XYZ file of C-alpha atoms in Angstrom:
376
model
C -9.421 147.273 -5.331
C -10.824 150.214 -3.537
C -8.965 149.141 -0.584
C -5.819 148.873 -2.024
C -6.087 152.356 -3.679
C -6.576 153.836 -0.046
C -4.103 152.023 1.547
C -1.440 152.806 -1.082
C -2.726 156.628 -0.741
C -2.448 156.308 2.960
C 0.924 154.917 2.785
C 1.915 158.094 0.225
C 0.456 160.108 2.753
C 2.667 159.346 5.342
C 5.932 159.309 3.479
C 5.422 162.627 2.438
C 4.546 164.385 5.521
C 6.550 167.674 6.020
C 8.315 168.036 9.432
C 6.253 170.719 11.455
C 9.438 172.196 13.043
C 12.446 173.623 10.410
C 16.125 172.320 12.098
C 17.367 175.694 11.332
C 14.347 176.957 14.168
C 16.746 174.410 16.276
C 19.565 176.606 18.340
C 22.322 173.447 17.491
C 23.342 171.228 14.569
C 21.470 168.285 13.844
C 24.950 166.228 14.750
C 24.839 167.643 18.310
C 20.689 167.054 18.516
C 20.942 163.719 18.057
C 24.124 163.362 20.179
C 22.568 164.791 23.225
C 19.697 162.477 22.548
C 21.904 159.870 22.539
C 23.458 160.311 25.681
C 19.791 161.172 27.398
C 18.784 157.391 25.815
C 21.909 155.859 27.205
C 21.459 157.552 30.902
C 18.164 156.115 30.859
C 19.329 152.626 29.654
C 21.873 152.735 32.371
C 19.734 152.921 35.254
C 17.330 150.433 34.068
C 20.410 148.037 33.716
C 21.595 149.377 37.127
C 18.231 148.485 39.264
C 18.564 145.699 37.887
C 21.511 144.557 38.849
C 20.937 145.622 42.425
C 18.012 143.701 42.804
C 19.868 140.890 41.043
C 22.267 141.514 43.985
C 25.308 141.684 41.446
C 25.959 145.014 42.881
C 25.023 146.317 46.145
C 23.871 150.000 45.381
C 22.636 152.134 42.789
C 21.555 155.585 42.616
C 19.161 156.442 39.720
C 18.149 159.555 37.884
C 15.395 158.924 36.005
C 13.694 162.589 34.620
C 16.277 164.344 35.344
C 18.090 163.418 32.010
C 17.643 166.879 29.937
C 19.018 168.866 33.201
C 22.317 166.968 33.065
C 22.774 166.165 29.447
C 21.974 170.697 28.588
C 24.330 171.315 30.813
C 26.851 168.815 30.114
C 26.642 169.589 26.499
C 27.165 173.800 27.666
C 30.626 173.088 28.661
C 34.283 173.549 26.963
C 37.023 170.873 27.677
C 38.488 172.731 29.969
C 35.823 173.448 32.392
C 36.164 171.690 35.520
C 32.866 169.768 37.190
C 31.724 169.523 40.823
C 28.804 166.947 40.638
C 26.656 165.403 43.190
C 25.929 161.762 43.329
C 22.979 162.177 40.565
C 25.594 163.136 37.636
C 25.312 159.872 35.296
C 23.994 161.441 32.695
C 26.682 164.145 32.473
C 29.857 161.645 32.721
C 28.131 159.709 29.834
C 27.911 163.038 27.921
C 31.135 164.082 28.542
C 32.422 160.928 26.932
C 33.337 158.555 29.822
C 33.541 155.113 28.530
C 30.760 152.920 30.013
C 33.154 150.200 31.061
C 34.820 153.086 33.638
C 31.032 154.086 35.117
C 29.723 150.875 35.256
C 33.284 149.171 37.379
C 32.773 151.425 39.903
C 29.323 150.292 40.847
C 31.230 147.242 40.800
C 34.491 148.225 42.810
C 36.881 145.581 41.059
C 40.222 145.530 39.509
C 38.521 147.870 36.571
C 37.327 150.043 38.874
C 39.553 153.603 38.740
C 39.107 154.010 42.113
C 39.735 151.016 43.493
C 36.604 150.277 44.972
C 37.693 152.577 47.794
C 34.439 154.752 46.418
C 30.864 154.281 47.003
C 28.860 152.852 43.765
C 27.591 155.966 41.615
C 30.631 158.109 43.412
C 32.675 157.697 40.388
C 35.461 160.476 39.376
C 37.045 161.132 36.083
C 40.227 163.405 35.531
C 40.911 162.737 32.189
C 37.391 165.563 31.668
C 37.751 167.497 34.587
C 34.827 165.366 36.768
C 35.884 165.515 40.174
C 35.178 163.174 43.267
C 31.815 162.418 43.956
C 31.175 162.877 47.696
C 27.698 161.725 49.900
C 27.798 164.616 52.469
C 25.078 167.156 50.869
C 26.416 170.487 49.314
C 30.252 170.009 49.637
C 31.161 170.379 46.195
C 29.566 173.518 46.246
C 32.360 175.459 47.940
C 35.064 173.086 46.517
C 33.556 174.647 42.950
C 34.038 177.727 44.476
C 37.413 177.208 45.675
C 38.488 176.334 42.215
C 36.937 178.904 40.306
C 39.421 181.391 42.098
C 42.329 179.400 42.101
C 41.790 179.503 37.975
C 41.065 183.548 38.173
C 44.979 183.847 39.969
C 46.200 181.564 37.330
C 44.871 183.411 34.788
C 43.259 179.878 33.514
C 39.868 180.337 30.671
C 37.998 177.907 33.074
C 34.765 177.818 34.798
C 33.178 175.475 37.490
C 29.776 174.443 37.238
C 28.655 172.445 40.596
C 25.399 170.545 40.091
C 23.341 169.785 43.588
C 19.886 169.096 44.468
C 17.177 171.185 46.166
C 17.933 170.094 49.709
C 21.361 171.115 49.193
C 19.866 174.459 49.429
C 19.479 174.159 53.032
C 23.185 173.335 53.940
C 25.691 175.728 55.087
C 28.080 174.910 52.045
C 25.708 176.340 49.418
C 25.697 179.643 52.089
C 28.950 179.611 52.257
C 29.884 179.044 48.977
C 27.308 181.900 47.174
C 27.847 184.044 49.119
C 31.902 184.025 48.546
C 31.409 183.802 45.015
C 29.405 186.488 45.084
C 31.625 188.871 46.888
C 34.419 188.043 44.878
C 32.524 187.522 41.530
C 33.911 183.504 41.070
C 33.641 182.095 37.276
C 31.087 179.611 38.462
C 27.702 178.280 37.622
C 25.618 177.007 40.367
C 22.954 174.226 38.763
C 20.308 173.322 40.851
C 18.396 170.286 40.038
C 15.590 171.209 41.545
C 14.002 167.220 41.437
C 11.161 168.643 44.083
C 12.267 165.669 46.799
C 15.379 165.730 49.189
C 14.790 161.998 49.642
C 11.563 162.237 51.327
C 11.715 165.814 52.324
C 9.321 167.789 49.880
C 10.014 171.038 48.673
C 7.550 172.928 50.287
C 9.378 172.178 53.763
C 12.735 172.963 52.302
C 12.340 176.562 51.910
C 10.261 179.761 52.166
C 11.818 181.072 49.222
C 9.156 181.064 46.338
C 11.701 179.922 43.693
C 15.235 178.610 44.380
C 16.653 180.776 41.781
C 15.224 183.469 43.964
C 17.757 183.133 46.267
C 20.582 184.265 44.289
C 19.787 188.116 44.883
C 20.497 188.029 48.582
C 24.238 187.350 47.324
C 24.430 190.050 44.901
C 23.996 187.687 41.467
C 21.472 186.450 38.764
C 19.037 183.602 39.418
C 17.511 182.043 36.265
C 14.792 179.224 36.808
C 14.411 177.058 33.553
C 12.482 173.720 32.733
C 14.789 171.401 33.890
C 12.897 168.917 31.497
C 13.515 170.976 28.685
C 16.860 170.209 27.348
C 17.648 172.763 24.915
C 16.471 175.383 27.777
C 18.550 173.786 29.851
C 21.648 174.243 27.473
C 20.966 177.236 26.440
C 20.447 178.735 30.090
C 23.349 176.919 31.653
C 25.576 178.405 28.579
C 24.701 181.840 28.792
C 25.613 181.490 32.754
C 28.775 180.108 31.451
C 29.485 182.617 28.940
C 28.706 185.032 31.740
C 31.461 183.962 34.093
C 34.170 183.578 31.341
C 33.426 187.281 30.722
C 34.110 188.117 34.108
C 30.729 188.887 35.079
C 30.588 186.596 38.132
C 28.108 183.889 38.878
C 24.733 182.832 38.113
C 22.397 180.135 39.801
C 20.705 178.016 37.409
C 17.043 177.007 38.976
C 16.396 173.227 36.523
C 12.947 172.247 37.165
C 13.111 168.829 37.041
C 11.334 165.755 38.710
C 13.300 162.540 40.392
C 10.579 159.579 38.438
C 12.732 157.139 40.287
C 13.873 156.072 44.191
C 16.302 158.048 45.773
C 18.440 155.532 45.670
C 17.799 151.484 45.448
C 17.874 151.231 48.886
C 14.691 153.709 49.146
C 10.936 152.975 48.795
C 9.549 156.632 47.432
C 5.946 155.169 47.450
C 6.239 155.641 51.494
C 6.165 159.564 51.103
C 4.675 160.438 47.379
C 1.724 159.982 45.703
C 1.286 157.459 42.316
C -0.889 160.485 40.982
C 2.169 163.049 41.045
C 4.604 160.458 40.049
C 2.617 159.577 37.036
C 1.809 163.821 36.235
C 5.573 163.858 35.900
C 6.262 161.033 33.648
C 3.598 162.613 30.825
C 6.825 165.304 31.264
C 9.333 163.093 30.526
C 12.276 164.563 29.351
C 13.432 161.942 26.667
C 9.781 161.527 25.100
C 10.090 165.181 24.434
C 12.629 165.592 23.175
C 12.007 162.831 20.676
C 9.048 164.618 19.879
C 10.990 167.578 19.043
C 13.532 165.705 17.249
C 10.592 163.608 15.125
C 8.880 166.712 14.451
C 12.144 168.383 12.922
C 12.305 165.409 10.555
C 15.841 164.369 12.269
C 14.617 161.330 14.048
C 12.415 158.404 12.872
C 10.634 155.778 14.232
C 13.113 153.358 13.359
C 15.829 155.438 14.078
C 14.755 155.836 17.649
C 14.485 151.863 18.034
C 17.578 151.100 16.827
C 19.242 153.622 19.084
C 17.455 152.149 22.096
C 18.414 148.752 21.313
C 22.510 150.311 20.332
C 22.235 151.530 23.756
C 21.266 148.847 25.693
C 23.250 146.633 24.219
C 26.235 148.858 24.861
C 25.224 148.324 28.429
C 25.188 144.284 28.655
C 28.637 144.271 26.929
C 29.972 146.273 29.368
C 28.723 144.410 32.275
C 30.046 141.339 31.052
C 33.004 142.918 30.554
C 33.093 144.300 34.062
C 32.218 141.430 35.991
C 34.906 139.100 33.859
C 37.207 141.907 35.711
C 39.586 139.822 38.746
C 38.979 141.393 42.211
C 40.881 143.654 43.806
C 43.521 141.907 46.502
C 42.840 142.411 49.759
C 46.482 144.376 50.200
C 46.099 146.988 48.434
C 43.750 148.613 51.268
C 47.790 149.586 52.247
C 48.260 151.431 48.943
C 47.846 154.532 47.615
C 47.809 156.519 51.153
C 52.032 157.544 50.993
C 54.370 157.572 48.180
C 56.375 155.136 49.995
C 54.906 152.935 52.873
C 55.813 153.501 56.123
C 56.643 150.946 58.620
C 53.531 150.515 60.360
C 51.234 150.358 57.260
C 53.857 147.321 56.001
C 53.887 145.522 59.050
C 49.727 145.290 58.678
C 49.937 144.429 54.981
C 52.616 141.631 56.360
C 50.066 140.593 59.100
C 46.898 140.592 56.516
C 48.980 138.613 54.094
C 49.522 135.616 56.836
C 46.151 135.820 58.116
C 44.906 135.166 54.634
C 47.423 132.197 54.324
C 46.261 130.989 57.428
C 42.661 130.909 56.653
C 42.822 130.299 53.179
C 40.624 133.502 52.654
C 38.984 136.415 54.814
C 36.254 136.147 56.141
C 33.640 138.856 54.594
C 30.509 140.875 56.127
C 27.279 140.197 55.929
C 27.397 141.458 52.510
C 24.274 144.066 53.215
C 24.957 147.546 51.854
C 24.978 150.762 54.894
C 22.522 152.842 52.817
């Protein structure tokens, strides 16, 4: 009897325990708290699913960005509609934000008749135009003066738009992110430059990437603000990459945004990261995680249960297997339409080899493929 009296007082005891933060301490509706979460959850599900598949060999690259989930989703969930995006190859989290389906992100790891570019695009080099996400490119730091370049081209239009280019800490070293702060800083460009600073340009560490002491330190050399922020803090990150964006609408030029952040993952799925780290500052990172705290903040506020939290994880995962299947039930691409796309209307030469490709194929009864193994 005593037993049951405690465990019934227990019980109580738990039921009515008062959230320790208030949501009106929170700087955004609970709607958009729990969206953001949402997307983090589903960025994280995605690149579970996406390792997978690689090492399932259903797709033949995948590049992962585990921990650096609050750095993409804040600044993701900073921007208007109209603000146009420069992103590196690390950007899942903020196409899945913006509202890409996950049909669109998921063909082009796949490169098939779903695909939106055709499969003429490496996996994870996706584009959207329908929210302003341009072209994904490998070469480190282009994007940064091609955010640059659009900035001003808004400015002479007289267009309420900013660019905000996201690149990683070795980017820092190329001559595009030179090049491209420094000419935004002469001419005061509405752009936001977001480093996520993920503390490893593949294996190149930090500490040999610069002299600098912070990379937000850099920005005074070209005549701007430089704001370093938790990258693993996602309401920070918002909140940091918004005033920055405010900033520039205003008129008042750029800003670097510094987002401390950690890559938990590989590079990429074709790298081995346990060649050049140590499992001690791997595992130092993870007790950072972005996602765990911010569930913690969200639990804490009362705004996100246990339950709650497993049901999401399980929404969002499934949302993931449906739209593999759906994906991979996608036809191929045909083999002719390498010929399309590069003129409005075909000239000779290009016909003659679509002609030539088309009888080899009859010929053969197929083409005959690589070796299947992916360059990277």
């Amino acid at each position: 009897m005593t037993q049951t009296k405690t465990k019934a007082k227990t019980n109580r005891a738990v039921k009515e325990k008062k959230p320790s933060i208030k949501i009106d301490d929170l700087p955004l509706p609970k709607a958009d708290l729990l969206r953001i979460y949402r997307s983090m959850v589903l960025t994280r599900a995605l690149d579970e699913r996406g390792m997978m598949l690689q090492r399932q060999g259903r797709i033949g690259f995948f590049v992962p960005c585990i921990g650096q989930e609050a750095a993409q989703v804040g600044s993701a969930h900073a921007l208007t509609a109209r603000d146009w995006i420069f992103p590196s190859y690390r950007n899942t989290g903020t196409a899945i934000h913006r509202g890409v389906p996950m049909t669109e992100i998921i063909a082009n790891l796949y490169g098939n008749s779903l695909d939106l570019s055709k499969g003429r695009q490496m996996p994870n080099h996706f584009s959207f135009k329908s929210i302003h996400f341009v072209s994904i490119s490998s070469p480190i730091g282009t994007q940064i003066t091609q955010a640059v370049g659009a900035a001003m081209a808004a400015r002479y239009r007289k267009e309420n738009m900013v660019a905000i280019t996201d690149f990683g800490d070795g980017a820092t070293s190329s001559n595009d992110f030179h090049a491209g702060l420094n000419f935004a800083g002469v001419f005061k460009a509405p752009v936001v430059f977001l480093c996520q600073n993920n503390q490893w340009a593949i294996s190149q560490p930090l500490c040999d990437q610069t002299a600098s002491p912070t990379i937000a330190a850099k920005a005074e050399a070209y005549g701007f603000p430089g704001v370093r922020v938790d990258g693993n803090d996602v309401l920070a990150v918002w909140q940091a990459v918004k005033e920055a964006l405010d900033r520039a609408r205003a008129g008042g030029g750029p800003t670097l945004v510094e987002a401390v952040t950690y890559r938990m993952g590989p590079h990429s799925s074709s790298d081995n990261p346990k060649a050049y780290r140590k499992d001690a500052e791997v595992e130092s990172w993870k007790a950072k995680d972005p996602i765990d705290r911010f569930r913690r903040t969200l639990g804490d506020a009362g705004i996100l249960s246990e339950a709650d939290d497993k049901t999401l994880w399980e929404a969002a995962r499934q949302e993931i297997v449906q739209a593999v299947k759906t994906v991979e039930a996608g036809p191929a691409l045909p083999v002719e339409t390498l010929f399309e796309d590069v003129y409005v209307a075909m000239p000779k030469h290009l016909a003659e080899q679509q002609q030539a490709l088309r009888r080899e194929i009859e010929e053969r009864g197929g083409i005959r493929h690589g070796d299947g193994a992916f360059p990277l």
